[in-house]
Structures are given as structure tokens and as C-alpha cells.
Coordinates of C-alpha atoms in Angstrom, one line a residue:
M28 CA 89.2 13.0 -47.4
N29 CA 87.9 16.4 -48.2
A30 CA 89.1 19.8 -46.7
E31 CA 86.8 19.3 -43.7
G32 CA 88.2 15.9 -42.8
T33 CA 85.2 13.9 -43.8
G34 CA 85.4 11.1 -46.4
R35 CA 83.1 10.3 -49.3
V36 CA 81.5 6.9 -49.7
N37 CA 83.0 4.6 -52.3
W38 CA 79.7 3.8 -53.9
A39 CA 81.3 1.4 -56.4
A40 CA 82.0 -1.0 -53.5
F41 CA 78.3 -1.2 -53.0
A42 CA 77.5 -1.7 -56.7
P43 CA 76.2 -5.3 -56.4
A44 CA 73.8 -4.4 -53.5
L45 CA 72.7 -1.2 -55.1
L46 CA 72.1 -3.0 -58.3
A47 CA 70.0 -5.6 -56.6
M48 CA 68.1 -2.8 -54.8
V49 CA 67.4 -1.0 -58.1
M50 CA 66.5 -4.2 -59.9
L51 CA 63.9 -4.9 -57.2
A52 CA 62.8 -1.3 -56.6
G53 CA 63.3 0.5 -59.8
C54 CA 62.3 -2.1 -62.3
A55 CA 59.3 -3.5 -60.6
A56 CA 56.5 -1.1 -61.0
T57 CA 54.1 -0.4 -58.2
Q58 CA 50.6 0.9 -58.2
H59 CA 50.8 2.5 -54.7
T60 CA 53.4 3.4 -52.1
V61 CA 55.6 0.8 -50.5
V62 CA 58.6 0.8 -48.2
L63 CA 61.7 -1.3 -49.1
D64 CA 63.5 -3.3 -46.5
P65 CA 67.3 -3.6 -46.6
K66 CA 67.0 -6.5 -49.1
G67 CA 64.8 -4.5 -51.4
E68 CA 61.6 -6.4 -50.5
P69 CA 58.5 -4.1 -50.8
E70 CA 55.9 -3.8 -48.1
D71 CA 52.7 -1.8 -48.6
I72 CA 52.5 1.3 -46.5
T73 CA 50.0 4.1 -45.9
Q74 CA 50.7 7.8 -45.5
A75 CA 50.0 7.6 -41.8
E76 CA 52.5 4.8 -41.5
I77 CA 55.1 6.9 -43.4
D78 CA 54.5 9.7 -41.0
E79 CA 54.9 7.4 -38.0
M80 CA 58.2 5.8 -39.4
S81 CA 59.6 9.3 -40.3
G82 CA 58.9 10.5 -36.7
L83 CA 58.1 14.0 -35.7
D84 CA 60.1 16.6 -37.6
N85 CA 62.8 18.2 -35.6
A86 CA 62.2 21.9 -35.1
Y87 CA 63.7 23.7 -38.1
L88 CA 66.7 25.8 -37.0
L89 CA 67.1 29.1 -38.7
Q90 CA 69.9 29.5 -41.2
V91 CA 71.6 32.5 -42.7
G92 CA 69.3 34.1 -45.3
D93 CA 66.1 32.8 -43.8
K94 CA 63.3 35.3 -43.5
V95 CA 61.1 35.4 -40.3
S96 CA 57.9 37.4 -39.9
L97 CA 57.6 39.0 -36.5
Q98 CA 54.3 40.3 -35.2
F99 CA 53.8 42.1 -31.8
R100 CA 50.5 42.8 -30.2
L101 CA 49.1 43.4 -26.7
R102 CA 48.0 40.1 -25.1
E103 CA 44.3 39.7 -25.4
F104 CA 42.0 39.0 -22.5
R105 CA 41.6 35.3 -22.0
E106 CA 39.3 33.2 -19.8
G107 CA 40.6 33.0 -16.3
D108 CA 42.5 36.3 -16.5
V109 CA 41.9 39.0 -13.9
P110 CA 39.4 41.4 -15.5
W111 CA 41.0 44.6 -16.6
N112 CA 44.4 44.2 -15.1
Y113 CA 46.0 46.3 -17.8
R114 CA 48.9 48.4 -16.8
I115 CA 49.2 51.8 -18.2
E116 CA 51.9 52.3 -20.8
V117 CA 53.8 55.3 -22.0
G118 CA 51.8 57.0 -24.8
D119 CA 48.4 55.8 -23.6
N120 CA 45.6 58.3 -23.9
M121 CA 43.2 58.6 -21.0
E122 CA 40.2 60.6 -19.8
V123 CA 40.7 61.8 -16.2
R124 CA 37.5 62.9 -14.6
L125 CA 37.4 64.3 -11.0
T126 CA 34.0 64.6 -9.2
A127 CA 32.9 65.5 -5.7
P128 CA 32.5 62.5 -3.4
M129 CA 29.1 61.3 -2.7
G130 CA 27.6 60.0 0.6
D131 CA 29.5 61.3 3.6
T132 CA 28.0 64.8 3.8
E133 CA 28.8 65.3 7.5
G134 CA 32.5 64.6 7.0
Y135 CA 32.6 66.9 3.9
K136 CA 35.0 69.9 4.3
I137 CA 34.0 73.2 2.8
D138 CA 36.3 74.1 -0.1
V139 CA 37.1 77.2 -2.2
G140 CA 34.3 77.9 -4.6
D141 CA 31.6 76.0 -2.7
L142 CA 28.3 77.7 -2.4
I143 CA 27.0 77.7 1.2
G144 CA 23.5 78.4 2.4
I145 CA 23.3 79.9 5.9
S146 CA 19.9 80.3 7.6
F147 CA 18.9 82.0 10.8
L148 CA 15.7 80.4 12.1
S149 CA 14.6 83.4 14.3
N150 CA 16.3 86.2 12.3
W151 CA 15.5 85.5 8.7
P152 CA 16.8 88.9 7.4
L153 CA 20.3 87.5 8.2
N154 CA 19.8 84.5 5.9
S155 CA 22.4 84.5 3.1
N156 CA 24.1 82.4 0.4
R157 CA 27.9 82.7 0.3
T158 CA 30.5 81.5 -2.1
V159 CA 33.9 80.6 -0.5
R160 CA 36.5 83.0 -1.8
P161 CA 39.9 81.9 -3.1
D162 CA 41.3 82.9 0.3
G163 CA 38.9 80.4 2.0
Y164 CA 36.8 83.1 3.7
I165 CA 33.2 84.2 3.5
T166 CA 31.8 87.6 4.6
M167 CA 28.8 87.6 7.0
P168 CA 26.6 90.5 8.1
E169 CA 27.7 92.1 11.4
V170 CA 30.7 89.8 12.0
G171 CA 32.8 90.3 8.9
D172 CA 35.1 87.7 7.3
V173 CA 34.9 84.2 8.6
K174 CA 37.3 81.4 7.6
A175 CA 35.1 78.6 6.1
A176 CA 37.5 76.5 3.9
G177 CA 38.6 73.4 5.7
L178 CA 35.6 73.2 8.1
T179 CA 32.8 70.8 8.0
P180 CA 29.2 72.4 7.8
L181 CA 28.8 71.5 11.5
Q182 CA 32.0 73.2 12.5
L183 CA 31.1 76.3 10.6
R184 CA 27.7 76.4 12.2
K185 CA 29.2 76.3 15.7
K186 CA 31.7 79.0 14.8
L187 CA 29.0 81.3 13.4
T188 CA 26.8 80.6 16.5
D189 CA 29.6 81.7 18.8
L190 CA 30.3 84.8 16.7
Y191 CA 26.7 86.0 16.6
A192 CA 26.2 85.3 20.2
K193 CA 28.9 87.8 21.0
T194 CA 27.3 90.5 18.9
G195 CA 24.1 90.7 21.0
I196 CA 22.0 91.4 17.9
I197 CA 20.1 88.1 18.4
E198 CA 18.0 87.5 21.4
G199 CA 18.9 84.3 23.1
E200 CA 21.1 81.6 21.5
P201 CA 21.4 82.0 17.7
R202 CA 19.7 79.1 15.8
I203 CA 21.7 78.7 12.6
T204 CA 21.9 76.0 9.9
V205 CA 24.7 75.6 7.4
N206 CA 24.3 73.7 4.1
V207 CA 26.7 73.2 1.2
D208 CA 24.3 73.8 -1.6
F209 CA 26.8 73.2 -4.4
A210 CA 30.3 71.8 -4.1
N211 CA 32.6 73.6 -6.5
P212 CA 31.9 71.7 -9.7
D213 CA 33.9 74.1 -11.9
R214 CA 37.1 73.5 -10.1
L215 CA 36.9 69.8 -10.4
E216 CA 35.8 70.1 -14.0
N217 CA 38.8 72.3 -14.8
M218 CA 41.1 69.7 -13.3
S219 CA 39.6 67.0 -15.5
R220 CA 41.5 66.5 -18.8
D221 CA 42.3 64.2 -21.7
I222 CA 45.9 63.3 -21.0
V223 CA 48.7 61.4 -22.7
V224 CA 51.2 59.6 -20.6
R225 CA 54.6 61.2 -21.2
P226 CA 57.8 59.3 -22.1
D227 CA 58.9 59.6 -18.5
G228 CA 55.7 57.7 -17.4
K229 CA 54.1 60.8 -15.7
I230 CA 51.1 63.1 -16.2
R231 CA 50.4 66.6 -14.9
I232 CA 46.9 67.4 -13.7
P233 CA 45.9 71.1 -13.8
S234 CA 45.9 72.8 -10.3
I235 CA 48.1 69.9 -9.0
N236 CA 51.6 71.2 -8.7
T237 CA 53.4 67.9 -8.9
D238 CA 53.7 65.2 -11.6
V239 CA 52.0 61.9 -11.0
T240 CA 53.8 58.7 -12.1
I241 CA 51.2 56.3 -13.4
A242 CA 53.1 54.2 -16.1
G243 CA 53.2 50.6 -14.9
L244 CA 50.2 51.0 -12.6
T245 CA 46.8 49.3 -13.1
V246 CA 43.8 51.6 -13.7
Q247 CA 42.8 51.3 -10.1
E248 CA 46.3 52.1 -8.8
A249 CA 46.6 55.1 -11.2
G250 CA 43.2 56.4 -9.9
D251 CA 44.4 56.1 -6.3
A252 CA 47.7 57.9 -7.1
I253 CA 45.9 60.8 -8.8
K254 CA 43.5 61.0 -5.8
A255 CA 46.4 61.1 -3.3
E256 CA 48.0 64.1 -5.2
A257 CA 44.7 65.9 -5.6
E258 CA 44.0 65.6 -1.9
K259 CA 47.0 67.8 -1.2
V260 CA 45.4 70.8 -2.9
L261 CA 41.7 69.9 -2.3
Q262 CA 39.9 69.8 1.1
N263 CA 38.3 66.5 0.2
K264 CA 39.4 63.4 -1.7
P265 CA 37.7 63.5 -5.1
D266 CA 36.3 60.6 -6.9
V267 CA 38.6 59.8 -9.8
N268 CA 37.3 58.1 -13.0
L269 CA 39.8 56.9 -15.6
I270 CA 39.0 55.8 -19.1
V271 CA 42.2 54.4 -20.8
F272 CA 42.7 54.1 -24.5
P273 CA 45.8 51.8 -24.9
A274 CA 48.2 53.0 -27.5
I275 CA 50.7 50.2 -27.1
N276 CA 49.5 48.3 -30.2
N277 CA 50.3 51.4 -32.3
S278 CA 53.7 51.6 -30.7
L279 CA 54.3 48.0 -31.5
L280 CA 53.5 48.4 -35.2
A281 CA 57.0 49.7 -35.8
M282 CA 58.4 46.4 -34.6
N283 CA 56.2 44.3 -36.9
G284 CA 57.8 43.1 -40.1
V285 CA 60.0 40.5 -41.8
V286 CA 63.6 40.2 -40.7
T287 CA 66.4 38.4 -42.5
V288 CA 69.0 36.3 -40.8
R289 CA 72.3 38.1 -41.6
P290 CA 75.6 36.5 -42.5
D291 CA 76.6 36.9 -38.8
G292 CA 73.5 34.8 -37.8
R293 CA 71.7 37.7 -36.2
V294 CA 68.5 39.7 -36.8
S295 CA 67.7 43.3 -36.0
V296 CA 64.4 44.0 -34.2
P297 CA 63.3 47.7 -33.7
K298 CA 63.4 48.8 -30.1
I299 CA 65.1 45.6 -29.0
G300 CA 68.4 45.5 -31.0
E301 CA 70.3 42.5 -32.4
I302 CA 69.4 38.9 -31.5
Q303 CA 71.2 35.7 -32.4
A304 CA 68.8 33.7 -34.7
A305 CA 70.9 31.2 -36.7
G306 CA 70.9 27.9 -35.0
Y307 CA 67.7 28.5 -33.1
S308 CA 64.1 27.4 -33.9
A309 CA 61.5 30.0 -34.6
E310 CA 59.9 29.2 -31.2
E311 CA 63.2 29.7 -29.4
L312 CA 63.6 33.0 -31.2
R313 CA 60.1 34.0 -30.1
K314 CA 60.8 33.1 -26.5
T315 CA 64.0 35.1 -26.5
I316 CA 62.3 38.2 -28.0
N317 CA 59.5 37.8 -25.4
E318 CA 62.0 37.8 -22.5
M319 CA 63.7 40.9 -24.0
C320 CA 60.3 42.7 -24.3
E321 CA 59.6 42.2 -20.5
S322 CA 61.6 45.4 -19.9
L323 CA 60.1 47.1 -22.9
T324 CA 56.4 47.1 -21.8
Y325 CA 54.4 46.7 -18.6
N326 CA 51.9 44.3 -20.1
Q327 CA 52.3 40.9 -21.6
M328 CA 52.5 40.7 -25.3
D329 CA 51.6 38.1 -27.9
I330 CA 54.6 37.6 -30.2
S331 CA 54.6 35.4 -33.2
A332 CA 57.7 34.4 -35.2
D333 CA 57.0 32.5 -38.4
V334 CA 59.5 31.4 -41.0
V335 CA 58.4 32.7 -44.4
A336 CA 61.5 31.8 -46.3
A337 CA 63.7 28.9 -45.3
T338 CA 67.0 28.7 -47.1
G339 CA 68.3 25.8 -45.1
A340 CA 65.5 23.2 -45.8
R341 CA 66.7 21.4 -48.9
I342 CA 65.8 18.4 -50.9
F343 CA 67.9 16.5 -53.4
V344 CA 66.5 15.4 -56.7
G345 CA 68.3 13.1 -59.1
G346 CA 68.1 10.3 -61.6
E347 CA 66.1 10.7 -64.8
V348 CA 65.1 14.4 -64.4
A349 CA 66.2 17.3 -66.5
N350 CA 68.3 19.0 -63.8
N351 CA 69.8 16.9 -61.1
G352 CA 70.6 19.0 -58.0
V353 CA 69.6 20.6 -54.7
Y354 CA 66.4 22.5 -54.3
P355 CA 64.6 24.4 -51.5
L356 CA 61.9 22.4 -49.8
E357 CA 59.5 25.3 -49.7
G358 CA 59.3 25.2 -53.5
A359 CA 58.6 21.5 -53.8
P360 CA 56.6 20.1 -50.8
S361 CA 55.7 16.9 -52.6
A362 CA 57.6 14.3 -54.7
F363 CA 55.9 15.2 -57.9
Q364 CA 56.5 18.9 -57.4
A365 CA 60.2 18.2 -56.7
I366 CA 60.5 16.4 -60.0
L367 CA 58.8 19.3 -61.8
M368 CA 61.2 21.8 -60.1
A369 CA 64.1 19.7 -61.3
G370 CA 62.9 20.3 -64.9
G371 CA 60.5 17.4 -65.1
P372 CA 61.2 13.7 -66.1
T373 CA 63.2 12.6 -69.1
N374 CA 62.0 10.2 -71.8
A375 CA 63.9 7.4 -70.0
S376 CA 62.4 8.0 -66.5
R377 CA 60.4 5.4 -64.8
L378 CA 57.7 7.4 -62.8
N379 CA 56.0 4.3 -61.5
S380 CA 59.0 3.4 -59.4
V381 CA 60.2 6.7 -57.9
L382 CA 62.3 6.3 -54.7
I383 CA 62.2 8.7 -51.8
I384 CA 65.1 8.2 -49.3
R385 CA 64.5 9.7 -45.9
R386 CA 66.1 9.6 -42.4
N387 CA 64.0 9.9 -39.3
P388 CA 65.1 12.2 -36.5
Q389 CA 67.0 9.3 -34.9
G390 CA 69.1 8.9 -38.2
K391 CA 67.5 5.7 -39.3
P392 CA 67.1 5.6 -43.1
Y393 CA 64.0 4.5 -45.0
V394 CA 63.5 4.0 -48.7
F395 CA 59.9 4.5 -50.0
K396 CA 58.9 3.6 -53.6
T397 CA 55.8 5.2 -55.1
N398 CA 54.0 5.5 -58.4
I399 CA 54.1 9.1 -59.4
A400 CA 52.7 8.2 -62.8
N401 CA 49.3 8.1 -61.2
V402 CA 49.6 11.8 -60.4
L403 CA 49.5 12.5 -64.1
K404 CA 46.2 10.6 -64.2
G405 CA 44.6 12.9 -61.6
S406 CA 45.4 10.8 -58.4
T407 CA 47.6 12.4 -55.7
E408 CA 47.4 9.5 -53.3
N409 CA 50.9 8.4 -54.1
D410 CA 52.4 11.9 -54.1
I411 CA 54.5 11.7 -50.9
M412 CA 54.9 14.9 -48.9
L413 CA 58.6 15.6 -48.5
R414 CA 60.7 16.7 -45.6
G415 CA 64.0 18.5 -45.3
F416 CA 67.0 16.5 -46.7
D417 CA 64.8 13.9 -48.5
V418 CA 66.3 12.4 -51.6
V419 CA 64.0 11.9 -54.6
Y420 CA 65.4 9.5 -57.2
V421 CA 63.7 8.8 -60.5
P422 CA 65.2 5.6 -62.0
K423 CA 65.8 4.7 -65.6
K424 CA 63.5 2.3 -67.4
L425 CA 66.4 -0.1 -67.6
I426 CA 69.7 -0.1 -65.9
S427 CA 72.1 -3.0 -66.6
R428 CA 75.5 -1.8 -65.3
A429 CA 76.0 -1.3 -61.6
N430 CA 79.1 0.9 -62.1
L431 CA 77.2 3.1 -64.5
F432 CA 74.4 3.5 -62.0
V433 CA 76.8 4.5 -59.3
E434 CA 78.7 6.8 -61.4
Q435 CA 75.8 8.6 -63.1
Y436 CA 73.4 8.8 -60.2
I437 CA 74.6 7.9 -56.7
E438 CA 78.0 9.6 -56.7
E439 CA 76.7 12.7 -58.4
I440 CA 73.3 13.1 -56.6
V441 CA 73.1 11.5 -53.2
P442 CA 74.8 14.0 -50.9
F443 CA 75.5 11.8 -47.9
E444 CA 78.7 10.6 -46.3
N445 CA 79.3 7.1 -45.0
T446 CA 78.7 7.7 -41.4
L447 CA 75.6 8.4 -39.2
G448 CA 77.2 11.4 -37.5
V449 CA 75.5 14.7 -36.9
T450 CA 78.0 17.1 -38.6
G451 CA 78.0 18.2 -42.1
S452 CA 79.2 20.9 -44.6
Y453 CA 77.2 22.6 -47.3
Y454 CA 79.5 23.9 -50.1
M455 CA 77.0 26.5 -51.1
N456 CA 78.2 29.9 -49.8
T457 CA 81.2 32.1 -49.8
Q458 CA 82.1 32.0 -46.1
K459 CA 81.9 29.6 -43.2
I460 CA 79.1 30.1 -40.8
E461 CA 79.0 27.8 -37.8
S462 CA 75.8 27.3 -35.8
K463 CA 74.3 24.7 -33.5
S464 CA 71.9 23.6 -36.2
K465 CA 70.3 20.2 -35.7
N466 CA 68.1 20.3 -38.8
N467 CA 67.4 16.7 -39.6
N468 CA 70.4 15.8 -37.4
F469 CA 72.9 17.8 -39.5
S470 CA 74.8 20.9 -38.6
S471 CA 74.6 24.0 -40.7
G472 CA 78.3 24.9 -41.2
V473 CA 78.7 26.6 -44.6
T474 CA 82.0 26.4 -46.3
V475 CA 83.4 27.2 -49.7
I476 CA 85.9 24.5 -50.8
P477 CA 87.8 25.6 -53.9
G478 CA 87.2 23.2 -56.7
S479 CA 84.5 21.4 -54.8
R480 CA 82.0 19.7 -57.2
G481 CA 79.2 18.8 -54.8
I482 CA 77.5 18.9 -51.5
T483 CA 78.4 16.4 -48.9
L484 CA 76.5 15.4 -45.8
P485 CA 77.2 12.5 -43.5
G486 CA 75.1 9.4 -43.2
T487 CA 74.4 6.4 -45.3
V488 CA 71.0 6.2 -47.1
L489 CA 70.8 2.5 -48.0
N490 CA 72.0 -0.3 -45.7
P491 CA 71.5 -3.5 -47.7

């Protein structure tokens, strides 16, 4: 029993069966890939059948030291979405344009700065054009100042008719017309601005004495909010036109980048903070970040989380290679590349009978035998693509002693225990880090065992 309470397999007890397996598998060359049954009998197999037997890869769970690329961007318009339902964000730049309403001239109320044309049909010398002063008044001959702001043209006509009737300077009933020749364009133009939404989510429109909160509103809702505030200082509701230039993608640039899973299992993401990553898949991490971003922005974001460096996905290469040991999967995605990473084959290696030992997600082991020698001849058909925790074994050209085989290769190389459990310890780091890792049905506890010689993982590989 080791310090973690797990026992190592006594491979010598399996020497006769292992020798029989090797004699059948390692000494009988193959021209293509086969799968070996528990008795060592070969059966032809295709890459598609290998994939089916291996099952779908369990989602890789992040480990300490893994690097994850995070990218944040505004969710793009997709078919079926409501057109332009963008919600205004802090920092957005927008053009705010106020114009006089069109159409309902009878209901229009005269405002400060409007140019009014007043005509007397029977007394043309009294005809005049007047601009409404800032106090809302106009000055008319013989009657003096008349309040015009806030009245419709019809109301002002009636008021002037009554005033001139009282003066007696016009015979009979005065016949007067009032027209708004020009609504004050300068005032509305002066209120129009290019505006940036402040950090408090508000904007200030010139001549409107209150701030308008628009962050989180759609463009239509923001236009209505501006119109409601403008109506408090204008006699008529203006037409409000908004052109929004979203700045959210620029704000999200600071969040993009590659993060490393720290020894405490967490990653730090700008504007979000610390998030537990170890023991979760990249997709689970992405969903967690997406939930946390719901309070960060008013619009949906597209977030990607891609593992760019996986320290936890390992393969084990042994037998007749220069350097038996454990290697990262990302550096050796195929059996031939794994052999090269281990320093290449030795003079005694039998490349036409390379064994790949694999467990599917349910824990069932398979042994595949393939002819890697063909790769050196330019054919990659037999170069099996590896998965995490695969064992690549290159046999000798001749092995006669079962005990020697067990001692030299199995005990030293195959890092599995004698159970099919789902716990394991990697003796590869300087502190113990527990996570809920399910990578290839093994946990990712990392422990230093003083004096430990190897790496142990539970589960038998061969079951003769």
C-alpha cells in the first residue's frame, strides 16, 4: 500500500498471461491495425471502429497549470432575432438629433424662437412677421405685447382678433390669419449633440436641466425617454433620432486573453474576478463566466473558452524507446509522434507490433496493435490518434523471460492500479490539489510522496 492507501499490482503474478499476450501480440507482426481479445487473439479493426469502441471522449476537466484562452464579444445578430434590439451600454457613443414634428400643424404650439407670419386681410399695413422672444411674447402694432408661446396658431388668431376688435382701428370684425413660417430650428439644432453615455448610465442634453438615464434601454426606449424630458422645456414633443455606435466590444477587449489555472484552482478574469476552474470543463467555465457577465452588460455576449495548453492530459510511453515516461498529449497526438517524443525507438524495438492500451469512458480496457513501421514508409493509416491516459508500448524483437518483461516494462511503465475505480494520484507536483476531475474516469489529486518512484493510477489494462 502506498501513502494514499492504494495498492500496486503484483505484475509478476500475471507473468504467464502477459507473456502469452506478448508472444501473440508483440512477436507476431501485423501489416495493419488489430484489436486483441483477452486471449491475445487479433481481430482486424478500422479507425472508425476504434473510435466507436473508445467511446466519446469525456469532457476534459481543467487542471492546475492549464492555459485557457478567453474571448468576449457582443452577440452578433442572428436569424430569428428581433431586429436592432440592442440595449445601450455605458461608454456607447451616439448622435442625438432633435427635429420639429411633422404633420399635425393645427395642434402645434408656438414656441420661443418661432417665426410667425400675421396677415390682416382688410388692413394690409398691419401685416407683420414676428419672432417669439425668449419671454414668449411678440409685439404687435397698436396692441403692444401679446403672449404667443404655448398657443396654437388658431388660438393666437382668436386672441389677436379680440384685441384688435377692441381698438376700433379696424372697421368691422378683424380678419386675421396666423402662420408659423419657421419653427425654431436653431434651438433644436443646439440641443442636438454627439454624446457618450456616462459611467452612471446617464446623458445630459443641452437646455434640458435634468439627466436622462438611458443605459439598459433599447434605442426606441432611449428616444422616448429623451423626448419625454425635452417636452418639459419645449412646447411640442420633438422627433428624436438616435444613431448608436456601440463601444462594448472595445470595453471587452480588456477581458480577452489567456488565463492560467493557479495552484488554488482558480483563474482571474478582468472585471469579473476570481472563478473556480480546476475540475470543470472549458464549456462549464464558459457558462459560469457567461452567467457572471449578465450583471456586467445589458446585452448578450458571445464568450469562448478554449484550452490552449492542457497539463492534465497525459500519455504513457514505454518499452523499446529511448526515454520511458509520461508525456503531455498535446505534444504527441498520434502513436508515432509519442514514440518520437520519447526519444525514438531503440535498435531492439519491434515497430510492426506496437501496442496501444486504452480505456473507454466506461472504464473498459482495449489493446490495439498496429504497424508503426509503415509510417516510416510514408503511410499514416496505422498511426492511431491517441487520447488522454493511453499507454503506448513498443515491444522488443524477442522476449523470453516473463519476469524480465514484467520487471523492465510493466512495473516501470504502466501506471495503473489493480482496480477499476475512479480515484487516482499523480506524483508530479509539490502540493496536493483536490478537484472533482473526471478526466478519463480518474481524479486529478496531485500529491508528492517522498521517495516515490513513479505515477500510479487505478485500473487494470489487460484482463487475460
